[in-house]
Amino acid sequence: MKEGWPEAVRRWKGALRKYQSVLLVIAVGVVLLLLPAGGSRDSPQPAEAREEGTSFDLEAFEIKLERVLSQVEGAGETRVVLTLDGGSRQVLARNQDRDGGGGSSNSVVTVGKGAGAQEVVPLQTVAPQFRGALVVCPGGGDAQVRLKLIEAVSALTGLGADKISVCAGG
């Protein structure tokens, strides 16, 4: 039996050398599976971050619009200021009861969250309407660039050309 043992070790070493890269890939895969996915699980996200689409971030929209408009040929680096008509609002679920006398009562639907806490039931969130837009860029003095910028802002915000101002800036 002692004579067969070194031969088995040599065969194992040969197999390990032959499949060294496959074993390395498997080991890396196991390590990656054991790593935690995403951010830390210790800190819960605030309710606003979990509910997608419940709030409109004007500054983020302006930054995104600036990046897009800067890509317009001849515009250069753009700055965008948008104004809103009011803020975003939620449409809440309502319960409408009618009595026999022709009258009715209207109440907001709430859901119990335990320990006496109540929460309203939102049906949808309505984004605010844009009031106007100002775009300042080095190419704002050129009529063709101005037209392209007005068309782009109009397409992205729903504003008419009379509500969009494009100015040359440096």
N, C-alpha and C. Protein backbone atom coordinates (compact mmCIF):
# COMPACT_ATOMS: atom_id res chain seq x y z
N MET A 1 0.82 -1.19 0.00
CA MET A 1 0.00 0.00 0.00
C MET A 1 0.85 1.24 0.00
N LYS A 2 2.03 1.19 0.60
CA LYS A 2 2.90 2.36 0.61
C LYS A 2 3.37 2.71 -0.79
N GLU A 3 3.50 1.72 -1.63
CA GLU A 3 3.98 1.99 -3.00
C GLU A 3 2.91 2.70 -3.83
N GLY A 4 1.64 2.45 -3.63
CA GLY A 4 0.56 3.05 -4.40
C GLY A 4 0.25 4.49 -3.97
N TRP A 5 0.60 4.81 -2.77
CA TRP A 5 0.27 6.14 -2.24
C TRP A 5 1.01 7.26 -2.96
N PRO A 6 2.30 7.20 -3.18
CA PRO A 6 2.98 8.28 -3.92
C PRO A 6 2.46 8.41 -5.35
N GLU A 7 2.05 7.29 -5.95
CA GLU A 7 1.51 7.35 -7.31
C GLU A 7 0.18 8.11 -7.33
N ALA A 8 -0.64 7.92 -6.32
CA ALA A 8 -1.92 8.63 -6.24
C ALA A 8 -1.69 10.12 -6.05
N VAL A 9 -0.69 10.47 -5.25
CA VAL A 9 -0.37 11.88 -5.04
C VAL A 9 0.08 12.51 -6.35
N ARG A 10 0.88 11.79 -7.12
CA ARG A 10 1.34 12.33 -8.41
C ARG A 10 0.16 12.54 -9.36
N ARG A 11 -0.78 11.60 -9.36
CA ARG A 11 -1.96 11.76 -10.24
C ARG A 11 -2.80 12.97 -9.82
N TRP A 12 -2.97 13.16 -8.50
CA TRP A 12 -3.73 14.32 -8.01
C TRP A 12 -3.03 15.63 -8.39
N LYS A 13 -1.71 15.67 -8.23
CA LYS A 13 -0.96 16.88 -8.61
C LYS A 13 -1.11 17.16 -10.09
N GLY A 14 -1.06 16.11 -10.90
CA GLY A 14 -1.23 16.28 -12.35
C GLY A 14 -2.61 16.82 -12.69
N ALA A 15 -3.63 16.27 -12.04
CA ALA A 15 -5.00 16.73 -12.28
C ALA A 15 -5.16 18.18 -11.83
N LEU A 16 -4.57 18.53 -10.68
CA LEU A 16 -4.66 19.91 -10.19
C LEU A 16 -3.99 20.88 -11.15
N ARG A 17 -2.84 20.50 -11.68
CA ARG A 17 -2.16 21.37 -12.65
C ARG A 17 -2.98 21.53 -13.92
N LYS A 18 -3.59 20.42 -14.36
CA LYS A 18 -4.36 20.43 -15.60
C LYS A 18 -5.59 21.33 -15.47
N TYR A 19 -6.26 21.28 -14.32
CA TYR A 19 -7.49 22.04 -14.11
C TYR A 19 -7.29 23.23 -13.18
N GLN A 20 -6.09 23.76 -13.13
CA GLN A 20 -5.76 24.86 -12.22
C GLN A 20 -6.61 26.10 -12.52
N SER A 21 -6.76 26.48 -13.78
CA SER A 21 -7.52 27.69 -14.11
C SER A 21 -9.01 27.51 -13.81
N VAL A 22 -9.55 26.31 -14.06
CA VAL A 22 -10.95 26.05 -13.78
C VAL A 22 -11.21 26.16 -12.28
N LEU A 23 -10.33 25.57 -11.48
CA LEU A 23 -10.48 25.63 -10.03
C LEU A 23 -10.35 27.06 -9.52
N LEU A 24 -9.49 27.85 -10.13
CA LEU A 24 -9.33 29.25 -9.74
C LEU A 24 -10.62 30.04 -10.02
N VAL A 25 -11.23 29.81 -11.18
CA VAL A 25 -12.48 30.50 -11.52
C VAL A 25 -13.59 30.09 -10.54
N ILE A 26 -13.65 28.83 -10.20
CA ILE A 26 -14.66 28.36 -9.24
C ILE A 26 -14.44 29.01 -7.88
N ALA A 27 -13.19 29.09 -7.44
CA ALA A 27 -12.88 29.69 -6.14
C ALA A 27 -13.27 31.16 -6.13
N VAL A 28 -12.97 31.89 -7.20
CA VAL A 28 -13.34 33.31 -7.27
C VAL A 28 -14.86 33.46 -7.26
N GLY A 29 -15.57 32.57 -7.97
CA GLY A 29 -17.02 32.62 -7.98
C GLY A 29 -17.61 32.40 -6.59
N VAL A 30 -17.06 31.46 -5.85
CA VAL A 30 -17.55 31.20 -4.49
C VAL A 30 -17.31 32.40 -3.60
N VAL A 31 -16.15 33.03 -3.72
CA VAL A 31 -15.85 34.22 -2.92
C VAL A 31 -16.82 35.35 -3.26
N LEU A 32 -17.11 35.55 -4.55
CA LEU A 32 -18.04 36.60 -4.95
C LEU A 32 -19.45 36.31 -4.45
N LEU A 33 -19.85 35.06 -4.42
CA LEU A 33 -21.17 34.72 -3.91
C LEU A 33 -21.28 34.98 -2.41
N LEU A 34 -20.18 34.86 -1.71
CA LEU A 34 -20.20 35.06 -0.27
C LEU A 34 -20.16 36.53 0.13
N LEU A 35 -19.74 37.42 -0.78
CA LEU A 35 -19.70 38.85 -0.48
C LEU A 35 -21.12 39.40 -0.39
N PRO A 36 -21.37 40.38 0.49
CA PRO A 36 -22.72 40.96 0.57
C PRO A 36 -23.02 41.77 -0.68
N ALA A 37 -24.25 41.70 -1.14
CA ALA A 37 -24.65 42.42 -2.35
C ALA A 37 -25.13 43.82 -1.98
N GLY A 38 -24.77 44.82 -2.77
CA GLY A 38 -25.24 46.19 -2.58
C GLY A 38 -24.65 46.84 -1.35
N GLY A 39 -25.38 47.87 -0.86
CA GLY A 39 -24.93 48.65 0.30
C GLY A 39 -25.13 47.88 1.58
N SER A 40 -24.90 48.55 2.68
CA SER A 40 -25.02 47.91 3.98
C SER A 40 -26.48 47.68 4.31
N ARG A 41 -26.74 46.60 5.01
CA ARG A 41 -28.11 46.28 5.39
C ARG A 41 -28.45 46.82 6.76
N ASP A 42 -27.47 47.42 7.41
CA ASP A 42 -27.69 47.92 8.76
C ASP A 42 -28.57 49.16 8.76
N SER A 43 -28.36 50.06 7.80
CA SER A 43 -29.11 51.32 7.80
C SER A 43 -30.28 51.21 6.84
N PRO A 44 -31.51 51.24 7.35
CA PRO A 44 -32.66 51.17 6.46
C PRO A 44 -32.80 52.45 5.66
N GLN A 45 -33.34 52.31 4.45
CA GLN A 45 -33.53 53.49 3.60
C GLN A 45 -34.73 54.27 4.10
N PRO A 46 -34.68 55.60 3.96
CA PRO A 46 -35.85 56.38 4.33
C PRO A 46 -37.01 56.05 3.40
N ALA A 47 -38.22 56.34 3.87
CA ALA A 47 -39.42 56.03 3.09
C ALA A 47 -39.41 56.73 1.75
N GLU A 48 -38.86 57.95 1.69
CA GLU A 48 -38.84 58.68 0.42
C GLU A 48 -37.98 58.00 -0.61
N ALA A 49 -36.88 57.35 -0.17
CA ALA A 49 -35.99 56.69 -1.11
C ALA A 49 -36.60 55.37 -1.61
N ARG A 50 -37.43 54.73 -0.79
CA ARG A 50 -38.01 53.46 -1.19
C ARG A 50 -39.16 53.65 -2.16
N GLU A 51 -39.93 54.69 -2.03
CA GLU A 51 -41.08 54.91 -2.89
C GLU A 51 -40.64 55.67 -4.13
N GLU A 52 -40.56 54.93 -5.23
CA GLU A 52 -40.11 55.56 -6.46
C GLU A 52 -41.19 56.45 -7.03
N GLY A 53 -40.78 57.57 -7.58
CA GLY A 53 -41.69 58.44 -8.29
C GLY A 53 -42.61 59.25 -7.41
N THR A 54 -42.40 59.28 -6.10
CA THR A 54 -43.31 60.03 -5.26
C THR A 54 -42.91 61.50 -5.14
N SER A 55 -41.71 61.86 -5.52
CA SER A 55 -41.32 63.26 -5.45
C SER A 55 -40.54 63.62 -6.70
N PHE A 56 -40.63 64.89 -7.06
CA PHE A 56 -39.95 65.39 -8.24
C PHE A 56 -38.76 66.21 -7.79
N ASP A 57 -37.56 65.86 -8.25
CA ASP A 57 -36.34 66.56 -7.88
C ASP A 57 -35.99 67.54 -9.00
N LEU A 58 -36.31 68.81 -8.79
CA LEU A 58 -36.10 69.83 -9.81
C LEU A 58 -34.63 70.01 -10.13
N GLU A 59 -33.78 70.04 -9.11
CA GLU A 59 -32.34 70.23 -9.35
C GLU A 59 -31.75 69.10 -10.17
N ALA A 60 -32.14 67.86 -9.88
CA ALA A 60 -31.63 66.72 -10.64
C ALA A 60 -32.10 66.80 -12.09
N PHE A 61 -33.34 67.24 -12.30
CA PHE A 61 -33.85 67.37 -13.66
C PHE A 61 -33.10 68.47 -14.42
N GLU A 62 -32.82 69.58 -13.74
CA GLU A 62 -32.06 70.67 -14.38
C GLU A 62 -30.66 70.20 -14.77
N ILE A 63 -30.01 69.45 -13.90
CA ILE A 63 -28.66 68.95 -14.19
C ILE A 63 -28.69 68.00 -15.38
N LYS A 64 -29.68 67.12 -15.41
CA LYS A 64 -29.80 66.19 -16.53
C LYS A 64 -30.05 66.96 -17.83
N LEU A 65 -30.90 67.98 -17.76
CA LEU A 65 -31.20 68.80 -18.93
C LEU A 65 -29.96 69.55 -19.41
N GLU A 66 -29.16 70.07 -18.46
CA GLU A 66 -27.92 70.76 -18.83
C GLU A 66 -26.98 69.83 -19.58
N ARG A 67 -26.84 68.61 -19.09
CA ARG A 67 -25.95 67.64 -19.76
C ARG A 67 -26.42 67.36 -21.18
N VAL A 68 -27.71 67.17 -21.34
CA VAL A 68 -28.25 66.86 -22.67
C VAL A 68 -28.10 68.04 -23.60
N LEU A 69 -28.44 69.24 -23.13
CA LEU A 69 -28.37 70.41 -24.00
C LEU A 69 -26.93 70.78 -24.36
N SER A 70 -25.98 70.44 -23.51
CA SER A 70 -24.57 70.71 -23.82
C SER A 70 -24.10 69.87 -25.00
N GLN A 71 -24.81 68.80 -25.32
CA GLN A 71 -24.46 67.95 -26.45
C GLN A 71 -24.95 68.51 -27.78
N VAL A 72 -25.83 69.50 -27.74
CA VAL A 72 -26.33 70.11 -28.98
C VAL A 72 -25.17 70.83 -29.66
N GLU A 73 -25.03 70.59 -30.94
CA GLU A 73 -23.91 71.16 -31.69
C GLU A 73 -23.96 72.69 -31.67
N GLY A 74 -22.88 73.30 -31.22
CA GLY A 74 -22.76 74.75 -31.19
C GLY A 74 -23.22 75.38 -29.89
N ALA A 75 -23.84 74.62 -29.02
CA ALA A 75 -24.36 75.20 -27.78
C ALA A 75 -23.27 75.47 -26.76
N GLY A 76 -22.34 74.56 -26.59
CA GLY A 76 -21.32 74.70 -25.55
C GLY A 76 -21.89 74.29 -24.19
N GLU A 77 -21.22 74.69 -23.13
CA GLU A 77 -21.67 74.33 -21.79
C GLU A 77 -22.91 75.15 -21.43
N THR A 78 -23.99 74.46 -21.10
CA THR A 78 -25.25 75.15 -20.82
C THR A 78 -25.56 75.19 -19.33
N ARG A 79 -26.33 76.19 -18.96
CA ARG A 79 -26.90 76.31 -17.61
C ARG A 79 -28.41 76.43 -17.81
N VAL A 80 -29.18 75.74 -17.01
CA VAL A 80 -30.63 75.72 -17.16
C VAL A 80 -31.29 76.08 -15.84
N VAL A 81 -32.30 76.94 -15.92
CA VAL A 81 -33.13 77.27 -14.75
C VAL A 81 -34.58 77.02 -15.16
N LEU A 82 -35.27 76.20 -14.37
CA LEU A 82 -36.67 75.91 -14.62
C LEU A 82 -37.51 76.44 -13.47
N THR A 83 -38.70 76.93 -13.79
CA THR A 83 -39.63 77.34 -12.74
C THR A 83 -40.86 76.46 -12.84
N LEU A 84 -41.48 76.23 -11.67
CA LEU A 84 -42.63 75.33 -11.60
C LEU A 84 -43.88 76.07 -11.20
N ASP A 85 -45.01 75.56 -11.61
CA ASP A 85 -46.32 76.02 -11.15
C ASP A 85 -46.72 75.12 -9.99
N GLY A 86 -46.49 75.54 -8.78
CA GLY A 86 -46.82 74.73 -7.61
C GLY A 86 -45.83 73.59 -7.43
N GLY A 87 -46.20 72.62 -6.62
CA GLY A 87 -45.35 71.47 -6.35
C GLY A 87 -46.05 70.19 -6.73
N SER A 88 -45.38 69.07 -6.50
CA SER A 88 -46.01 67.80 -6.79
C SER A 88 -47.06 67.53 -5.72
N ARG A 89 -48.08 66.78 -6.09
CA ARG A 89 -49.13 66.48 -5.13
C ARG A 89 -49.57 65.03 -5.32
N GLN A 90 -50.14 64.48 -4.26
CA GLN A 90 -50.62 63.11 -4.31
C GLN A 90 -52.14 63.10 -4.43
N VAL A 91 -52.65 62.19 -5.24
CA VAL A 91 -54.08 61.96 -5.33
C VAL A 91 -54.36 60.79 -4.39
N LEU A 92 -55.19 61.04 -3.38
CA LEU A 92 -55.46 60.04 -2.35
C LEU A 92 -56.72 59.25 -2.67
N ALA A 93 -56.76 58.00 -2.22
CA ALA A 93 -57.95 57.17 -2.38
C ALA A 93 -59.05 57.72 -1.48
N ARG A 94 -60.27 57.79 -2.01
CA ARG A 94 -61.39 58.34 -1.24
C ARG A 94 -62.53 57.34 -1.23
N ASN A 95 -63.27 57.35 -0.14
CA ASN A 95 -64.44 56.50 0.02
C ASN A 95 -65.66 57.41 0.01
N GLN A 96 -66.57 57.16 -0.92
CA GLN A 96 -67.75 58.01 -1.03
C GLN A 96 -68.99 57.19 -0.65
N ASP A 97 -69.67 57.63 0.40
CA ASP A 97 -70.87 56.96 0.89
C ASP A 97 -72.08 57.83 0.58
N ARG A 98 -73.16 57.20 0.08
CA ARG A 98 -74.41 57.92 -0.21
C ARG A 98 -75.49 57.39 0.72
N ASP A 99 -76.22 58.34 1.29
CA ASP A 99 -77.33 57.90 2.15
C ASP A 99 -78.64 57.95 1.37
N GLY A 100 -79.70 57.44 1.95
CA GLY A 100 -80.99 57.35 1.26
C GLY A 100 -81.60 58.70 0.93
N GLY A 101 -81.24 59.75 1.64
CA GLY A 101 -81.83 61.08 1.42
C GLY A 101 -81.17 61.86 0.30
N GLY A 102 -80.27 61.26 -0.46
CA GLY A 102 -79.63 61.96 -1.57
C GLY A 102 -78.33 62.62 -1.19
N GLY A 103 -77.97 62.62 0.09
CA GLY A 103 -76.71 63.22 0.51
C GLY A 103 -75.57 62.21 0.41
N SER A 104 -74.37 62.71 0.50
CA SER A 104 -73.21 61.82 0.45
C SER A 104 -72.10 62.35 1.34
N SER A 105 -71.27 61.43 1.77
CA SER A 105 -70.09 61.82 2.54
C SER A 105 -68.86 61.28 1.84
N ASN A 106 -67.78 62.03 1.95
CA ASN A 106 -66.55 61.71 1.25
C ASN A 106 -65.43 61.67 2.28
N SER A 107 -64.69 60.56 2.37
CA SER A 107 -63.61 60.47 3.34
C SER A 107 -62.38 59.82 2.71
N VAL A 108 -61.22 60.18 3.22
CA VAL A 108 -59.96 59.64 2.73
C VAL A 108 -59.78 58.23 3.29
N VAL A 109 -59.34 57.30 2.44
CA VAL A 109 -59.11 55.92 2.86
C VAL A 109 -57.78 55.85 3.59
N THR A 110 -57.79 55.22 4.76
CA THR A 110 -56.57 55.02 5.53
C THR A 110 -56.38 53.55 5.82
N VAL A 111 -55.15 53.18 6.08
CA VAL A 111 -54.79 51.80 6.41
C VAL A 111 -54.12 51.80 7.76
N GLY A 112 -54.50 50.87 8.62
CA GLY A 112 -53.87 50.76 9.93
C GLY A 112 -52.49 50.13 9.82
N LYS A 113 -51.52 50.71 10.50
CA LYS A 113 -50.15 50.22 10.47
C LYS A 113 -49.74 49.58 11.79
N GLY A 114 -50.67 49.34 12.67
CA GLY A 114 -50.36 48.74 13.96
C GLY A 114 -50.06 49.81 14.99
N ALA A 115 -50.28 49.49 16.24
CA ALA A 115 -50.02 50.40 17.36
C ALA A 115 -50.78 51.72 17.20
N GLY A 116 -51.95 51.66 16.56
CA GLY A 116 -52.78 52.85 16.43
C GLY A 116 -52.37 53.80 15.32
N ALA A 117 -51.34 53.48 14.56
CA ALA A 117 -50.87 54.36 13.49
C ALA A 117 -51.72 54.16 12.24
N GLN A 118 -52.05 55.24 11.58
CA GLN A 118 -52.83 55.21 10.35
C GLN A 118 -52.03 55.84 9.23
N GLU A 119 -52.21 55.34 8.01
CA GLU A 119 -51.51 55.89 6.85
C GLU A 119 -52.50 56.01 5.70
N VAL A 120 -52.46 57.15 4.99
CA VAL A 120 -53.35 57.36 3.85
C VAL A 120 -52.91 56.48 2.68
N VAL A 121 -53.85 56.22 1.77
CA VAL A 121 -53.57 55.39 0.61
C VAL A 121 -53.47 56.29 -0.62
N PRO A 122 -52.24 56.52 -1.14
CA PRO A 122 -52.10 57.36 -2.34
C PRO A 122 -52.40 56.54 -3.60
N LEU A 123 -53.15 57.13 -4.52
CA LEU A 123 -53.42 56.47 -5.79
C LEU A 123 -52.34 56.79 -6.82
N GLN A 124 -51.94 58.05 -6.85
CA GLN A 124 -50.89 58.47 -7.79
C GLN A 124 -50.28 59.77 -7.32
N THR A 125 -49.10 60.06 -7.84
CA THR A 125 -48.45 61.33 -7.56
C THR A 125 -48.42 62.13 -8.85
N VAL A 126 -48.92 63.34 -8.80
CA VAL A 126 -48.97 64.21 -9.97
C VAL A 126 -47.77 65.15 -9.91
N ALA A 127 -46.93 65.09 -10.93
CA ALA A 127 -45.75 65.95 -10.98
C ALA A 127 -46.16 67.39 -11.24
N PRO A 128 -45.37 68.34 -10.79
CA PRO A 128 -45.71 69.75 -11.02
C PRO A 128 -45.58 70.12 -12.49
N GLN A 129 -46.29 71.15 -12.88
CA GLN A 129 -46.21 71.66 -14.25
C GLN A 129 -45.12 72.72 -14.33
N PHE A 130 -44.41 72.73 -15.45
CA PHE A 130 -43.38 73.74 -15.64
C PHE A 130 -44.02 75.07 -16.02
N ARG A 131 -43.44 76.16 -15.51
CA ARG A 131 -43.93 77.50 -15.82
C ARG A 131 -43.07 78.15 -16.91
N GLY A 132 -41.76 77.95 -16.83
CA GLY A 132 -40.87 78.56 -17.81
C GLY A 132 -39.47 77.99 -17.69
N ALA A 133 -38.64 78.29 -18.70
CA ALA A 133 -37.26 77.79 -18.72
C ALA A 133 -36.33 78.86 -19.27
N LEU A 134 -35.14 78.91 -18.67
CA LEU A 134 -34.08 79.80 -19.14
C LEU A 134 -32.86 78.94 -19.42
N VAL A 135 -32.29 79.09 -20.62
CA VAL A 135 -31.08 78.36 -21.01
C VAL A 135 -30.02 79.39 -21.35
N VAL A 136 -28.88 79.30 -20.68
CA VAL A 136 -27.77 80.21 -20.94
C VAL A 136 -26.60 79.38 -21.44
N CYS A 137 -26.07 79.74 -22.61
CA CYS A 137 -24.93 79.01 -23.17
C CYS A 137 -24.17 79.92 -24.14
N PRO A 138 -22.91 79.60 -24.41
CA PRO A 138 -22.12 80.42 -25.34
C PRO A 138 -22.71 80.50 -26.74
N GLY A 139 -23.36 79.44 -27.20
CA GLY A 139 -23.93 79.44 -28.55
C GLY A 139 -25.33 79.99 -28.63
N GLY A 140 -25.84 80.57 -27.55
CA GLY A 140 -27.21 81.06 -27.51
C GLY A 140 -27.49 82.22 -28.44
N GLY A 141 -26.46 82.88 -28.96
CA GLY A 141 -26.66 84.00 -29.87
C GLY A 141 -26.93 83.56 -31.30
N ASP A 142 -26.60 82.33 -31.65
CA ASP A 142 -26.81 81.80 -32.99
C ASP A 142 -28.26 81.33 -33.12
N ALA A 143 -28.94 81.76 -34.18
CA ALA A 143 -30.36 81.46 -34.35
C ALA A 143 -30.63 79.96 -34.50
N GLN A 144 -29.77 79.25 -35.21
CA GLN A 144 -29.98 77.80 -35.40
C GLN A 144 -29.81 77.04 -34.08
N VAL A 145 -28.80 77.41 -33.32
CA VAL A 145 -28.57 76.77 -32.03
C VAL A 145 -29.73 77.08 -31.10
N ARG A 146 -30.17 78.32 -31.12
CA ARG A 146 -31.30 78.74 -30.26
C ARG A 146 -32.55 77.91 -30.59
N LEU A 147 -32.83 77.72 -31.88
CA LEU A 147 -33.99 76.94 -32.30
C LEU A 147 -33.88 75.49 -31.82
N LYS A 148 -32.69 74.90 -31.98
CA LYS A 148 -32.49 73.51 -31.53
C LYS A 148 -32.69 73.39 -30.02
N LEU A 149 -32.18 74.35 -29.28
CA LEU A 149 -32.33 74.31 -27.82
C LEU A 149 -33.79 74.48 -27.40
N ILE A 150 -34.49 75.40 -28.05
CA ILE A 150 -35.91 75.61 -27.72
C ILE A 150 -36.71 74.35 -28.02
N GLU A 151 -36.44 73.72 -29.17
CA GLU A 151 -37.16 72.48 -29.51
C GLU A 151 -36.86 71.38 -28.50
N ALA A 152 -35.60 71.26 -28.07
CA ALA A 152 -35.23 70.22 -27.12
C ALA A 152 -35.89 70.45 -25.76
N VAL A 153 -35.83 71.68 -25.27
CA VAL A 153 -36.44 71.98 -23.97
C VAL A 153 -37.95 71.79 -24.04
N SER A 154 -38.56 72.18 -25.15
CA SER A 154 -40.00 72.02 -25.32
C SER A 154 -40.37 70.54 -25.31
N ALA A 155 -39.59 69.72 -25.99
CA ALA A 155 -39.88 68.28 -26.04
C ALA A 155 -39.75 67.63 -24.67
N LEU A 156 -38.81 68.08 -23.87
CA LEU A 156 -38.56 67.45 -22.57
C LEU A 156 -39.43 67.99 -21.44
N THR A 157 -39.93 69.21 -21.58
CA THR A 157 -40.70 69.80 -20.49
C THR A 157 -42.17 70.03 -20.84
N GLY A 158 -42.51 70.02 -22.12
CA GLY A 158 -43.88 70.30 -22.53
C GLY A 158 -44.19 71.79 -22.61
N LEU A 159 -43.19 72.63 -22.42
CA LEU A 159 -43.38 74.08 -22.51
C LEU A 159 -43.47 74.52 -23.96
N GLY A 160 -44.22 75.59 -24.20
CA GLY A 160 -44.26 76.18 -25.52
C GLY A 160 -43.04 77.07 -25.73
N ALA A 161 -42.77 77.40 -26.98
CA ALA A 161 -41.61 78.22 -27.31
C ALA A 161 -41.66 79.59 -26.65
N ASP A 162 -42.87 80.10 -26.37
CA ASP A 162 -43.00 81.41 -25.74
C ASP A 162 -42.63 81.38 -24.26
N LYS A 163 -42.47 80.21 -23.68
CA LYS A 163 -42.12 80.07 -22.26
C LYS A 163 -40.65 79.69 -22.07
N ILE A 164 -39.89 79.62 -23.18
CA ILE A 164 -38.48 79.23 -23.12
C ILE A 164 -37.62 80.37 -23.62
N SER A 165 -36.64 80.77 -22.82
CA SER A 165 -35.73 81.84 -23.20
C SER A 165 -34.32 81.27 -23.30
N VAL A 166 -33.65 81.56 -24.43
CA VAL A 166 -32.27 81.12 -24.64
C VAL A 166 -31.42 82.37 -24.77
N CYS A 167 -30.38 82.46 -23.94
CA CYS A 167 -29.50 83.63 -23.92
C CYS A 167 -28.06 83.19 -24.16
N ALA A 168 -27.31 84.09 -24.80
CA ALA A 168 -25.88 83.84 -24.98
C ALA A 168 -25.16 84.20 -23.68
N GLY A 169 -24.25 83.36 -23.31
CA GLY A 169 -23.49 83.59 -22.07
C GLY A 169 -22.07 83.07 -22.24
N GLY A 170 -21.26 83.35 -21.28
CA GLY A 170 -19.87 82.93 -21.41
C GLY A 170 -19.37 82.15 -20.30
